[in-house]
C-alpha atoms as a PDB file:
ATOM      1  CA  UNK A   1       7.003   9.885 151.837  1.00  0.00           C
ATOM      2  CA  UNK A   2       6.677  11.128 155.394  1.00  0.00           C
ATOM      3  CA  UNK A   3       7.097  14.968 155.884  1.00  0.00           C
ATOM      4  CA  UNK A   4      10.628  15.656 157.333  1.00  0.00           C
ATOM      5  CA  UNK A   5      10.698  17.951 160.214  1.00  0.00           C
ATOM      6  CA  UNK A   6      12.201  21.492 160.444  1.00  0.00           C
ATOM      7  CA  UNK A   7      13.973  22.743 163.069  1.00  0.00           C
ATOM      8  CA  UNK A   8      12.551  24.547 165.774  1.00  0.00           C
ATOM      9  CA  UNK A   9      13.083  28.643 165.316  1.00  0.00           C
ATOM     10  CA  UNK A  10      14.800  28.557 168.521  1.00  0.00           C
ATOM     11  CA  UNK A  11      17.269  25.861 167.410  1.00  0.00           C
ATOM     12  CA  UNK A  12      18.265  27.918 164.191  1.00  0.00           C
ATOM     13  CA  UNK A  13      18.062  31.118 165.819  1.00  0.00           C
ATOM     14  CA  UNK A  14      20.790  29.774 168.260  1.00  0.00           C
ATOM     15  CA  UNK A  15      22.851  28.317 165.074  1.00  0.00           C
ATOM     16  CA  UNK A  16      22.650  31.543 163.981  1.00  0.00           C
ATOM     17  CA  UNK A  17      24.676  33.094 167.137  1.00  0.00           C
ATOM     18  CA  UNK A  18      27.520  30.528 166.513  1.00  0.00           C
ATOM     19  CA  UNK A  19      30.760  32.636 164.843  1.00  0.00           C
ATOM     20  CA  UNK A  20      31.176  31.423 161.386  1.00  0.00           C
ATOM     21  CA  UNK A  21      35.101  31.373 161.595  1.00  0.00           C
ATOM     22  CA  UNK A  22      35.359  28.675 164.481  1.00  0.00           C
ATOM     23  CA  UNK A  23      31.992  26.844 163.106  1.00  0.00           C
ATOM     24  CA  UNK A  24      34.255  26.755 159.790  1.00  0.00           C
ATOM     25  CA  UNK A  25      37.244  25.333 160.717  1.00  0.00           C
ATOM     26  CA  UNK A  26      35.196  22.977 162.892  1.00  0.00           C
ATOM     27  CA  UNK A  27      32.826  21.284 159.853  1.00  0.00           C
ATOM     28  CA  UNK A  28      36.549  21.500 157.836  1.00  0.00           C
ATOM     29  CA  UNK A  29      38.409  19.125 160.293  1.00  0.00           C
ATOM     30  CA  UNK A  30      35.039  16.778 160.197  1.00  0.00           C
ATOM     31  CA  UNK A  31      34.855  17.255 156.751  1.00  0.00           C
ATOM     32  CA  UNK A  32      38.576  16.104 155.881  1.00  0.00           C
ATOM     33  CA  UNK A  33      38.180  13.463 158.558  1.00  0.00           C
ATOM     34  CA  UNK A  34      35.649  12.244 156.270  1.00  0.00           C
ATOM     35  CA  UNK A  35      37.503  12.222 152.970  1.00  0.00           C
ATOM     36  CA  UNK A  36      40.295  10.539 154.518  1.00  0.00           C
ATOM     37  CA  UNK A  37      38.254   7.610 155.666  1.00  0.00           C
ATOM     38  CA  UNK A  38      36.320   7.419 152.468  1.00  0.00           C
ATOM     39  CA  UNK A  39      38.678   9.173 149.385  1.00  0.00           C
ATOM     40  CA  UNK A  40      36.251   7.250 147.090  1.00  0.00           C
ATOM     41  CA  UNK A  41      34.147  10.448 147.624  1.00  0.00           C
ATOM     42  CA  UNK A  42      36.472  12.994 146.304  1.00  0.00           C
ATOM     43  CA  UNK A  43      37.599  10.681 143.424  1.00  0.00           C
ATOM     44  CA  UNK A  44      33.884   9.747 142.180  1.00  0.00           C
ATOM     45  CA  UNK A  45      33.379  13.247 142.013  1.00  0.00           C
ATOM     46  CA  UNK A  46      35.704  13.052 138.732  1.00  0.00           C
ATOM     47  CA  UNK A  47      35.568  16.137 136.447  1.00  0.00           C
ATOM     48  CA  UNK A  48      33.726  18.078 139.348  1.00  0.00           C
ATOM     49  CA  UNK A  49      36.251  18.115 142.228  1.00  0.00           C
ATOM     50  CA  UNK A  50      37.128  21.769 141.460  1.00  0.00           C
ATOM     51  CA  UNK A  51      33.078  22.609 141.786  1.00  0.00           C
ATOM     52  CA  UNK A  52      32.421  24.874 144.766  1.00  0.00           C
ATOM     53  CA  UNK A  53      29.406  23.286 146.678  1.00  0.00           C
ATOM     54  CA  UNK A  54      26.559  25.684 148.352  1.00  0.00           C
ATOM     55  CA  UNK A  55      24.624  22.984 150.950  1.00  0.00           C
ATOM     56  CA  UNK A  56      21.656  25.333 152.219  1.00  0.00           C
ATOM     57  CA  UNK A  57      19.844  24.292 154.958  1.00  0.00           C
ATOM     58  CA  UNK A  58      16.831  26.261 154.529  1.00  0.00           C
ATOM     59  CA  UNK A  59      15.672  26.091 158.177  1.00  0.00           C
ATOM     60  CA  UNK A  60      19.486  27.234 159.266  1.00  0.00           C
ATOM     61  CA  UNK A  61      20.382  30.892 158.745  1.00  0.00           C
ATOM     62  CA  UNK A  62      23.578  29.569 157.258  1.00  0.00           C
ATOM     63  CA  UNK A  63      24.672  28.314 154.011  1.00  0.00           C
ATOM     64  CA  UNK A  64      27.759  25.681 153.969  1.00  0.00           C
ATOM     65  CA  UNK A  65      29.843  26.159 151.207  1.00  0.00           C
ATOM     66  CA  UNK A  66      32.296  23.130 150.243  1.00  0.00           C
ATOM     67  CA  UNK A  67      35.147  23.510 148.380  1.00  0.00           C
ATOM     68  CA  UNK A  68      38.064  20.621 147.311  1.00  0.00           C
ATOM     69  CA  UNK A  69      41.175  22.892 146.684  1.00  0.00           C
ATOM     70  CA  UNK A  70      44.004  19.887 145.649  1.00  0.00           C
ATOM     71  CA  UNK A  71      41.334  17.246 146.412  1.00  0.00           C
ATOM     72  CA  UNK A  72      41.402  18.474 150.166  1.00  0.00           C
ATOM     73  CA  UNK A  73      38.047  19.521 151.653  1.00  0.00           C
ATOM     74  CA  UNK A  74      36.839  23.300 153.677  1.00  0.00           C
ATOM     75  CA  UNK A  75      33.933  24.429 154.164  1.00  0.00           C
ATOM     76  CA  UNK A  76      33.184  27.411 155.114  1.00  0.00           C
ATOM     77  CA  UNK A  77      30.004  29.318 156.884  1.00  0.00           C
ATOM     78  CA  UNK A  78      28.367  32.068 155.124  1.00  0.00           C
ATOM     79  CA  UNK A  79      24.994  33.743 154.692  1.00  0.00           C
ATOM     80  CA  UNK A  80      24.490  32.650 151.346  1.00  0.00           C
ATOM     81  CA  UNK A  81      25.349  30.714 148.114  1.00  0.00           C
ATOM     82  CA  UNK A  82      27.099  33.565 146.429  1.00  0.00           C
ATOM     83  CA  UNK A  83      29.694  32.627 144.103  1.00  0.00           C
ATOM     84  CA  UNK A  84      28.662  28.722 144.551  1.00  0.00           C
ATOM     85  CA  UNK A  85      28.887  26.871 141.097  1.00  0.00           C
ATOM     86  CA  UNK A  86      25.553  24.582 142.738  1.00  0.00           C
ATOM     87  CA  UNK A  87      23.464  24.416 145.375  1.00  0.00           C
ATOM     88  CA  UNK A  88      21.648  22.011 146.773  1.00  0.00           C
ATOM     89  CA  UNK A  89      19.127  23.196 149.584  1.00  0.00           C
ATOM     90  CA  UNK A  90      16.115  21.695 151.499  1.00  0.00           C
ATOM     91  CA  UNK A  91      15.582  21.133 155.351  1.00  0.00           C
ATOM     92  CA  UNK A  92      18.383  20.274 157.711  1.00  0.00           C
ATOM     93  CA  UNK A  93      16.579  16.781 158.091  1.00  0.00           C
ATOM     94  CA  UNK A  94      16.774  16.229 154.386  1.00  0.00           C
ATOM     95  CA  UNK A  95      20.053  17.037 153.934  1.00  0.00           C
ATOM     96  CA  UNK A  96      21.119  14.856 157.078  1.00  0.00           C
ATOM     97  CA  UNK A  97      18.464  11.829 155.567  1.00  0.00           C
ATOM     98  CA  UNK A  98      20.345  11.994 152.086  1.00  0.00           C
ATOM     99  CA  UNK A  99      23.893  11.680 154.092  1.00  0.00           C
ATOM    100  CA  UNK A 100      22.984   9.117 156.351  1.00  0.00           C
ATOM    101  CA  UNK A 101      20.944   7.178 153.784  1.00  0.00           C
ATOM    102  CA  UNK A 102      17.555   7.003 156.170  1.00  0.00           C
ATOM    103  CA  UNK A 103      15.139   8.496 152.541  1.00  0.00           C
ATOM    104  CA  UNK A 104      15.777   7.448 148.844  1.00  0.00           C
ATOM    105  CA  UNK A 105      17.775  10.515 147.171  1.00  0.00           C
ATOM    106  CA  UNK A 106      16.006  10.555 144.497  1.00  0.00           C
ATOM    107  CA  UNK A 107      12.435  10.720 146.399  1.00  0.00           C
ATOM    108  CA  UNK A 108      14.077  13.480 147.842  1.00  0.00           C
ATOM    109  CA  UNK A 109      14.857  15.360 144.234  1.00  0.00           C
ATOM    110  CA  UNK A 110      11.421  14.658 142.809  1.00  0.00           C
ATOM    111  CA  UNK A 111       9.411  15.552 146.318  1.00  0.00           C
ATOM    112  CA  UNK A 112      11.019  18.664 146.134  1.00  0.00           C
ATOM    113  CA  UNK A 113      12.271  18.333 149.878  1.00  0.00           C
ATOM    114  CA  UNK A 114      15.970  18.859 147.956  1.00  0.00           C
ATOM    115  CA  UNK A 115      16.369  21.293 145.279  1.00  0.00           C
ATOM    116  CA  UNK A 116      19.576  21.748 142.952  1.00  0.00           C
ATOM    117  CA  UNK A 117      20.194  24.628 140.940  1.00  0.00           C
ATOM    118  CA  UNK A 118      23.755  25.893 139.091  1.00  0.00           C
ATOM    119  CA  UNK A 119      25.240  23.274 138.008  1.00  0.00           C
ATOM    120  CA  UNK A 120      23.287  20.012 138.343  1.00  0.00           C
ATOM    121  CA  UNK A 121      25.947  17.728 137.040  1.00  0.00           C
ATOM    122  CA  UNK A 122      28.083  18.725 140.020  1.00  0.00           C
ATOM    123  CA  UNK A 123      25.340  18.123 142.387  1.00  0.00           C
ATOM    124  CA  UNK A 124      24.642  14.794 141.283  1.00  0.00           C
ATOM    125  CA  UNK A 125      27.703  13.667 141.380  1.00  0.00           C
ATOM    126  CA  UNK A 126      28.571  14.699 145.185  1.00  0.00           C
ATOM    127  CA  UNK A 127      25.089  13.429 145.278  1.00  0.00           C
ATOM    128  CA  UNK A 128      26.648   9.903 144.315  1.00  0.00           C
ATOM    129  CA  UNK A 129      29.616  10.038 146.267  1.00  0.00           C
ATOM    130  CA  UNK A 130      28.186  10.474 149.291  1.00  0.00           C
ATOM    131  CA  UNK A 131      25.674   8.085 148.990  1.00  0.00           C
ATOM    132  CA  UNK A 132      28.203   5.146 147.847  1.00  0.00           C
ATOM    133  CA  UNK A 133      30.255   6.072 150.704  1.00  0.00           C
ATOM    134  CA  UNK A 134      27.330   5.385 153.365  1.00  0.00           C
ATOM    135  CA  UNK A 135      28.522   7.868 155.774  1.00  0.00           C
ATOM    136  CA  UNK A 136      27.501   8.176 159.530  1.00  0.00           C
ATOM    137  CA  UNK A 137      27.862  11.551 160.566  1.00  0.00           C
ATOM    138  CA  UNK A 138      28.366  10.767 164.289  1.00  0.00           C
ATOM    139  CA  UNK A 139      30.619   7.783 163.666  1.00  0.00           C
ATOM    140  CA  UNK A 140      33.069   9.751 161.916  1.00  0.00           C
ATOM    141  CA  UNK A 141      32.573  12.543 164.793  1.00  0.00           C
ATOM    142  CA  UNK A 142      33.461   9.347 166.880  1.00  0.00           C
ATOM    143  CA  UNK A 143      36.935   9.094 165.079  1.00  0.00           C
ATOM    144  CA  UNK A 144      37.882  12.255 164.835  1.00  0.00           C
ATOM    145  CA  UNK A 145      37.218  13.391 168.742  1.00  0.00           C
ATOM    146  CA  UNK A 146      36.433  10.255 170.367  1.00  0.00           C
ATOM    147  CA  UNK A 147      35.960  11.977 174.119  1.00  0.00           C
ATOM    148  CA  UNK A 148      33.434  14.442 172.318  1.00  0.00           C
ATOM    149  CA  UNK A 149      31.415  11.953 170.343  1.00  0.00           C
ATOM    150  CA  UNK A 150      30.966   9.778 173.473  1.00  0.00           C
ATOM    151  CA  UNK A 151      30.030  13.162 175.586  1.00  0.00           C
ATOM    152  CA  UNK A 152      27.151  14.086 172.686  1.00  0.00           C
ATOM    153  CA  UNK A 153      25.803  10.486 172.498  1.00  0.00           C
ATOM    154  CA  UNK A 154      22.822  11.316 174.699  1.00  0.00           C
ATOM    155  CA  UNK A 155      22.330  14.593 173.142  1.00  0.00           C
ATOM    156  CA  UNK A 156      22.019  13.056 169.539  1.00  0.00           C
ATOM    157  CA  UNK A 157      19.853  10.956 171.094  1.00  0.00           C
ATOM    158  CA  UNK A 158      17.583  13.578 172.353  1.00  0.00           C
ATOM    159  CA  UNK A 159      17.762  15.320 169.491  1.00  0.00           C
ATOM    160  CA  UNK A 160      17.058  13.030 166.981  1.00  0.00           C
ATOM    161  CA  UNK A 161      13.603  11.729 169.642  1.00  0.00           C
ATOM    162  CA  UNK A 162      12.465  15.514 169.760  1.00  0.00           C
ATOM    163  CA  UNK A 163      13.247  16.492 166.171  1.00  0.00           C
ATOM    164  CA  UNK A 164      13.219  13.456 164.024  1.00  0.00           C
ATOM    165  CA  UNK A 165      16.410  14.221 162.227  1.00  0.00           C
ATOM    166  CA  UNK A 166      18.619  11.342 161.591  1.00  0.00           C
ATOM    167  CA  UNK A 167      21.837  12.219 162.782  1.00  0.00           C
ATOM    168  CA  UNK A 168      23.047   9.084 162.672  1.00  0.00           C
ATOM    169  CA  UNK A 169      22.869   6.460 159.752  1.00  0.00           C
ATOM    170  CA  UNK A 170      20.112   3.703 160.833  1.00  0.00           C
ATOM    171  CA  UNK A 171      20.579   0.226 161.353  1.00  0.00           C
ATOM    172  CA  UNK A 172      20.262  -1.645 158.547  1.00  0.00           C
ATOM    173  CA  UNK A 173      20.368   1.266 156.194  1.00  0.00           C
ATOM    174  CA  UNK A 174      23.351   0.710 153.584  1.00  0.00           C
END
């Protein structure tokens, strides 16, 4: 498998600067955006839906913690995983290749580039959901702010040339 890039220091260091509360409520909207479009995610997760979710991007000075209170997703920003029932960490780009379906999961688990720990049943199965659901982050950015998705188009772009994360899902990929 190819080595996934990490982002630059001066990328997460300005990640870093962004308030958590705003950043929050921000990835919640997106997030519940999502789950309304695709509710096969929140039911496949089954048994697990009351699971708090730590997703660490190691190269980000910010853990994302999701939560489904009533089925109904938030996430919110924090330094780390405390009081997390799993995490699942690894590179921004790995995180963003498992979502968008551009590198095999499971490479990802046994290469290491992911790593789970709490409780791994949990992880799988949001793991699962989200890959069934073949999600494209900037599509469903499209839906919910249309004016803003079309604005960041050439930024993703850029992005995605000078970093090599898929922030989109790839043609083809399902």
């Amino acid at each position: 498998m190819t080595a996934l890039p990490t982002l630059a220091p001066p990328l997460s260091r300005l990640a870093g600067l962004l308030p958590k509360p705003p950043a929050s409520v921000a990835l919640t909207l997106l997030a519940r955006r999502i789950a309304a479009r695709h509710p096969e995610i929140v039911s496949r997760l089954g048994s697990h839906a009351g699971a708090s979710f730590a997703l660490d991007p190691t190269d980000l000075p910010v853990v994302m913690v999701l939560t489904l209170p009533g089925g109904v997703p938030r996430i919110r920003l924090q330094k780390d995983d405390a009081g997390t029932d799993c995490r699942i960490s690894g590179k921004l780009s790995a995180l963003f290749a498992l979502v968008h379906g551009a590198v095999d999961g499971d490479a990802l688990f046994f290469s290491r580039d992911l790593v789970i720990a709490g409780d791994t049943a949990a992880a799988l199965a949001l793991r699962n959901a989200i890959d069934n659901a073949e999600l494209d982050i900037m599509e469903e950015l499209q839906h919910l702010a249309p004016p803003l998705a079309r604005a960041l188009r050439p930024l993703v772009a850029l992005l995605e040339r000078q970093t090599g994360v898929a922030l989109h899902r790839a043609s083809g990929v399902n």
